Coordinates of C-alpha atoms and ligand atoms in Angstrom, one line a residue:
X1 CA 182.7 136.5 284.8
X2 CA 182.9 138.4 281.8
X3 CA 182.3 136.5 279.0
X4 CA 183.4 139.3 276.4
X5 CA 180.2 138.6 274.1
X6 CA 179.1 142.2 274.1
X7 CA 178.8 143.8 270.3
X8 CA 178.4 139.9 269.3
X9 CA 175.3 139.3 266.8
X10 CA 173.8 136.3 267.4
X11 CA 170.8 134.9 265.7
X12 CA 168.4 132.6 267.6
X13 CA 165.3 130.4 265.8
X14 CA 162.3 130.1 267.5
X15 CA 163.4 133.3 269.3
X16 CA 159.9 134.7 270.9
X17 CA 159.0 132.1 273.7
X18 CA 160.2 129.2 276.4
X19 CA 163.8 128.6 275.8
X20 CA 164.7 130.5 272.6
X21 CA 163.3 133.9 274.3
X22 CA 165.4 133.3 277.5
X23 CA 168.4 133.0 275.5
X24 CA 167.8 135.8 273.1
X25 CA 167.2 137.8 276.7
X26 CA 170.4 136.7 278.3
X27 CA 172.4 137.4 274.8
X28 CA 170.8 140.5 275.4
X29 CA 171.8 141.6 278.8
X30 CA 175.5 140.8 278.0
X31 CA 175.4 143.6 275.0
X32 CA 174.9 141.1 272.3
X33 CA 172.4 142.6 269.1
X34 CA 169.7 139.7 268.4
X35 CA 167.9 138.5 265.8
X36 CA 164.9 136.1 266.4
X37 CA 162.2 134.5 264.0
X38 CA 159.1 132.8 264.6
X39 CA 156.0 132.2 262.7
X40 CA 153.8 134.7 265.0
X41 CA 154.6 138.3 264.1
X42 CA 152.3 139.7 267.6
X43 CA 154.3 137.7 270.1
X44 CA 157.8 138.0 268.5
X45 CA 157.2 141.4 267.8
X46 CA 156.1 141.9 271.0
X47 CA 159.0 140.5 272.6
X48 CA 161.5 142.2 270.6
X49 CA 160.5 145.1 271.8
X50 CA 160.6 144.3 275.4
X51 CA 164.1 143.2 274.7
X52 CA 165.4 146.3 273.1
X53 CA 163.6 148.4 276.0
X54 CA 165.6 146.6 278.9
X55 CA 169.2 146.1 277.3
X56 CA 169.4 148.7 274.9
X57 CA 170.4 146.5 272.1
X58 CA 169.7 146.3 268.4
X59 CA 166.7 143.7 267.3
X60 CA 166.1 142.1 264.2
X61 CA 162.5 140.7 264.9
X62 CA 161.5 138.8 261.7
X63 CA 158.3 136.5 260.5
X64 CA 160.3 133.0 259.9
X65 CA 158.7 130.0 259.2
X66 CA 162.2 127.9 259.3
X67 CA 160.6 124.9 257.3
X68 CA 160.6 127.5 254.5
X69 CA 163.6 127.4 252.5
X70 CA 162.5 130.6 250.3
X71 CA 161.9 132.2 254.4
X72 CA 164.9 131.0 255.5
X73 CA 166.8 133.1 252.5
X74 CA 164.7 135.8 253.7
X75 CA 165.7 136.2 257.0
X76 CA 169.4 135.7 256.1
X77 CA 169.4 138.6 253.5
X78 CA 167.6 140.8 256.5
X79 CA 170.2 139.7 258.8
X80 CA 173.2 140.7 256.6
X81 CA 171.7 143.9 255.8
X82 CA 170.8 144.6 259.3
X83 CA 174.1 143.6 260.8
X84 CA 176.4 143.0 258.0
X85 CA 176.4 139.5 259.4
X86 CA 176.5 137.2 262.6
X87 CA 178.7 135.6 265.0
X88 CA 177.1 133.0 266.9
X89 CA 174.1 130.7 265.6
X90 CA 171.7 129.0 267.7
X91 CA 169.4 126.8 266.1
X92 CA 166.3 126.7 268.5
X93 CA 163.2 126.5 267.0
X94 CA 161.1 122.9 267.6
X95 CA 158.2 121.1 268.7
X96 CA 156.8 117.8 270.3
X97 CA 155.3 115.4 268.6
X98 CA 152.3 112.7 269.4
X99 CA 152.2 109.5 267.0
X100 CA 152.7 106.3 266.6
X101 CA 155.2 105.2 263.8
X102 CA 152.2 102.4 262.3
X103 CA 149.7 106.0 261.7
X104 CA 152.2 108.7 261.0
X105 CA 152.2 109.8 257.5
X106 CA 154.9 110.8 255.5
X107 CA 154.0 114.5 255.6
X108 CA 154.2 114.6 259.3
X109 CA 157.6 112.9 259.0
X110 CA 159.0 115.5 256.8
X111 CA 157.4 118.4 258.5
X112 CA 159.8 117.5 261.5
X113 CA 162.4 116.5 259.0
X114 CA 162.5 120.0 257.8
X115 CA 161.8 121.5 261.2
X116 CA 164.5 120.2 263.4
X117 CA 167.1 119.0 260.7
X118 CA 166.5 121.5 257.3
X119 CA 166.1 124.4 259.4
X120 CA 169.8 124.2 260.6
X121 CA 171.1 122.6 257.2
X122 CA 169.9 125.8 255.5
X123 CA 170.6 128.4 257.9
X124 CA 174.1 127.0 258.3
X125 CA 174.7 127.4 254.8
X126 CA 172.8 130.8 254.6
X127 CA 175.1 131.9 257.8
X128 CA 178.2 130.7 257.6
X129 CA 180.2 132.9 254.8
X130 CA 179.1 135.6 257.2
X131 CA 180.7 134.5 260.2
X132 CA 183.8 133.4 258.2
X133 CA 184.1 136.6 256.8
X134 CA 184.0 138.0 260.5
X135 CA 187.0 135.4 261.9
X136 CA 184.5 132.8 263.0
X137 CA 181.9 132.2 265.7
X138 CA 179.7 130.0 267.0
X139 CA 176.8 127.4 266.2
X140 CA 174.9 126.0 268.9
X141 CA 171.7 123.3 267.6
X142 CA 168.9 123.0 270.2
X143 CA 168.3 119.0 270.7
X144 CA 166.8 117.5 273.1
X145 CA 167.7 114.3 275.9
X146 CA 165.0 112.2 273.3
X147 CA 168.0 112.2 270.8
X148 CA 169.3 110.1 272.9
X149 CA 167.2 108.7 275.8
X150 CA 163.7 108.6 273.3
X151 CA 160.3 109.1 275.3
X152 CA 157.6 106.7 274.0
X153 CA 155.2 109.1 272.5
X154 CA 157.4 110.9 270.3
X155 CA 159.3 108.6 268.1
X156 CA 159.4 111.4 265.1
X157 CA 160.4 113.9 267.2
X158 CA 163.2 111.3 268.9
X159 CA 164.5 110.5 265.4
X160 CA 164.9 113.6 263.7
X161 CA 166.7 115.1 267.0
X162 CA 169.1 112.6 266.8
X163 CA 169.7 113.1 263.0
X164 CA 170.2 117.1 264.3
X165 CA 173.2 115.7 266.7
X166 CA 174.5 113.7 263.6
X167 CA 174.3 116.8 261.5
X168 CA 176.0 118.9 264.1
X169 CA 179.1 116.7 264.6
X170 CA 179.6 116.4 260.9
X171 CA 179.2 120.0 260.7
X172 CA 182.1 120.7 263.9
X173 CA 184.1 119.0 262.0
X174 CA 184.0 120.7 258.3
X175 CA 183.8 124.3 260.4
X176 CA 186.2 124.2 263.0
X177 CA 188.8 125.2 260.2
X178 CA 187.0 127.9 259.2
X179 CA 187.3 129.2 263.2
X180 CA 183.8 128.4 264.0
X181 CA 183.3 126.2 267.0
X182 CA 179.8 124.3 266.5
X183 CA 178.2 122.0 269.4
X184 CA 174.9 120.4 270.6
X185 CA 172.5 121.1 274.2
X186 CA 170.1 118.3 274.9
X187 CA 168.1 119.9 277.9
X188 CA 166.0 117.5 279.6
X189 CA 162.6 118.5 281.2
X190 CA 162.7 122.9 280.8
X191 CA 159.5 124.4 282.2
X192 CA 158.3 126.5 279.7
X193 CA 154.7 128.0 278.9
X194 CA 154.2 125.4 276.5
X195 CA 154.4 122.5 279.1
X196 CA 152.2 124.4 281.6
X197 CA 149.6 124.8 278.5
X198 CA 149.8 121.0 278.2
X199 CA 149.8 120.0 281.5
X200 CA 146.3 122.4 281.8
X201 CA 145.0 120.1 279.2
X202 CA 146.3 117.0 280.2
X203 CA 144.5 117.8 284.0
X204 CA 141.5 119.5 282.9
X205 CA 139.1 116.8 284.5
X206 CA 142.1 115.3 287.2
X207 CA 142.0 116.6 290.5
X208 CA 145.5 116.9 291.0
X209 CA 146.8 120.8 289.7
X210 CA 149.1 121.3 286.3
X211 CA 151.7 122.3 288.3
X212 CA 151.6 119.5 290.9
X213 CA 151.0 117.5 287.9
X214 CA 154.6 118.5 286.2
X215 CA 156.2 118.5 289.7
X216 CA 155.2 114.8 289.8
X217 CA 156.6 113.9 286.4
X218 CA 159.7 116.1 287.1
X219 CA 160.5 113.8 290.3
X220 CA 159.6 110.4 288.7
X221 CA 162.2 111.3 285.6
X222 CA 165.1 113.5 287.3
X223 CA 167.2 112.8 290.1
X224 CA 167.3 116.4 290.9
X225 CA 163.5 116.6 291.6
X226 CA 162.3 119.8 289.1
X227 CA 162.0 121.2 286.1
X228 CA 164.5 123.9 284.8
X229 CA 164.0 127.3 284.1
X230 CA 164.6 128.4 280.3
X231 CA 167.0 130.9 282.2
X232 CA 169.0 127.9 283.9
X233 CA 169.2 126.8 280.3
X234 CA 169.9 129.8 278.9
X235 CA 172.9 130.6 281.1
X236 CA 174.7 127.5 279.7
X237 CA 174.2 128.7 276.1
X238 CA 175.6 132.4 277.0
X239 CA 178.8 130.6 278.5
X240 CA 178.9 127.9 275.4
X241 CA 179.2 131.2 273.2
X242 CA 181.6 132.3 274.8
X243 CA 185.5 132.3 274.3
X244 CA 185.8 130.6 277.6
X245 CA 184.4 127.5 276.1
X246 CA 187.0 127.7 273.0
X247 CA 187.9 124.0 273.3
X248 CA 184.6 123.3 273.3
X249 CA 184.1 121.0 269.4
X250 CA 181.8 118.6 267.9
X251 CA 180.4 117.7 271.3
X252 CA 177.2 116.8 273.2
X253 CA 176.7 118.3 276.3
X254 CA 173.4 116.9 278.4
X255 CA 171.3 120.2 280.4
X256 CA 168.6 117.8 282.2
X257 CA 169.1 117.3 286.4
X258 CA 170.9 114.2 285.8
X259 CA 167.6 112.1 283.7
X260 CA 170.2 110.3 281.1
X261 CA 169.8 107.0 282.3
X262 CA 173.9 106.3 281.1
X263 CA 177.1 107.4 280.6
X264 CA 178.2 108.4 277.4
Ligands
NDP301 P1 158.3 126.6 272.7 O1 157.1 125.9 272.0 O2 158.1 127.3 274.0 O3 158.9 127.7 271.7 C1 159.2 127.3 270.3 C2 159.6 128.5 269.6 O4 159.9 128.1 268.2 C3 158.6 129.6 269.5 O5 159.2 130.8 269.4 C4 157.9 129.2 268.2 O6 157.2 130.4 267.7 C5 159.1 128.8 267.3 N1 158.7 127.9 266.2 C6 158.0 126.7 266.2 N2 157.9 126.2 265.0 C7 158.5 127.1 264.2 C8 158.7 127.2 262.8 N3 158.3 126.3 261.9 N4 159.4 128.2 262.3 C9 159.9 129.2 263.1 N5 159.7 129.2 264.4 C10 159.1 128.2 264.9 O7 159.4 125.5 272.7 P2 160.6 125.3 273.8 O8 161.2 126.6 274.2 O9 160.2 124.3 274.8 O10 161.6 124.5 272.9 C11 162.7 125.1 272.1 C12 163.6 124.0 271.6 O11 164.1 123.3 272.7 C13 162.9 123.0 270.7 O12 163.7 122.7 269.7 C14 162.7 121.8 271.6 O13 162.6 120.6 270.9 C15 163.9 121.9 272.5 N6 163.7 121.2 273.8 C16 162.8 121.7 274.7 C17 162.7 121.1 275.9 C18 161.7 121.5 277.0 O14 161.5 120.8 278.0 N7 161.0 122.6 276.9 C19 163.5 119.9 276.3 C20 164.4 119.5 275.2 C21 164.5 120.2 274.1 P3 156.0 130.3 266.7 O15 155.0 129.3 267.2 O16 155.4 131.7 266.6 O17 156.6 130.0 265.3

């Protein structure tokens, strides 16, 4: 299928590991020009490279901490002069949390406040003109199942995905005017480096392996049995980007082997 991306510019958050690096790659390998952020310059760096080597596209690698408005600004001015703007818009970058609401402080709260929900309030604003001025695009925030279906060990990270949803609809709906079609992914359980680095931890004196270890949890939470790849994941992105999801508005769509527990 050809899904008629290629010369697109797309910039992806959180763009130099696990899920936002197997989306930058697949943009990639349909001719679309990247540009990625994170906070560590080796690894993104690193990874832009490897990107530009294999598909021969254009990449704007640049140090982002997105809980940085004056960053944020940064990154935007770079990507308009780089590219003289974007089309599509994938808000990516995130992080777990561990707390209990009783111990959290406040500064933890807005940390992930500014991490899951600023970051794509400000980069929206930043973004948008440019992709107006280009005839529209795409916006696609990263969520997560916990927005909807909360795990018990997260309840700041449950809570400020869920505000990201709320943000997104309310955003589909004062952008579809302008010709830009904005939705939200909650992926369920996607095997990334970061969960094998935790599951390494969380086994370290356990006799059963990290891998049998996250095999386990993938089969007690999913009726499908396993973990994703970020590729899996990334391949529903591509096709989300894409002109052949153009009815595609305001909406939810659920990436995780069947583990929402309800119909919607
Ligand atoms: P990873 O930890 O593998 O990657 C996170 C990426 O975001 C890295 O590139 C990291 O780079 C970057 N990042 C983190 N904090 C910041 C920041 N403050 N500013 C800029 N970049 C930042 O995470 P995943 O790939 O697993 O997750 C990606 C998204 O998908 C997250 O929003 C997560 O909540 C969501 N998700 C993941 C699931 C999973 O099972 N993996 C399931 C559901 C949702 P650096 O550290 O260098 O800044």
């Amino acid at each position: 299928m050809d899904l008629g991306l290629k010369g697109k510019v797309a910039v992806i958050t959180g763009g130099s590991i696990g899920i936002g690096l197997a989306i930058a790659r697949a943009m990639a390998s349909e001719g679309v020009h990247v540009a990625i952020c994170a906070r560590n310059e080796t690894r993104l760096q690193e990874e832009a490279e490897k990107i530009r080597s294999t598909y021969g596209v254009s990449v704007l690698a640049k140090v982002c901490d997105v809980t940085n408005p004056d960053q944020i600004m940064e990154f935007s001015s770079e990507i308009r002069k780089t590219f003289g703007g974007n089309d599509i818009l994938i808000n990516n970058a995130g992080a777990g949390t561990n707390e209990k609401i009783m111990d959290a402080p406040d500064t933890k709260w807005q940390y992930y406040w500014d991490l899951h929900v600023m970051a794509a309030v400000r980069l929206s604003r930043a973004l948008i003109p440019h992709m107006e001025e280009r005839g529209g695009g795409v916006i696609l925030n990263n969520s997560s199942i916990c927005a909807t279906q909360p795990l018990g060990y997260e309840p700041i990270y449950n809570t400020t995905k869920a505000a990201l949803s709320m943000f997104s609809k309310c955003l589909a709906n004062e952008c579809i005017p302008k010709g830009i079609r904005v939705n939200t992914i909650n992926p369920g359980l996607i095997l990334t480096p970061d969960w094998i680095s935790t599951a390494k931890k969380l086994t370290a004196r356990d006799d059963i392996s990290a891998m049998d270890y996250l095999d386990k949890l993938a089969k007690e939470y999913t009726p499908i049995g396993r973990f994703a790849t970020p590729e899996e994941l990334a391949h529903f992105f591509l096709f989300m980007c894409s002109d052949k999801a153009s009815y595609c508005v305001g909406s939810t769509y659920f990436v995780d082997g069947g583990w929402l527990n309800t119909v919607t």
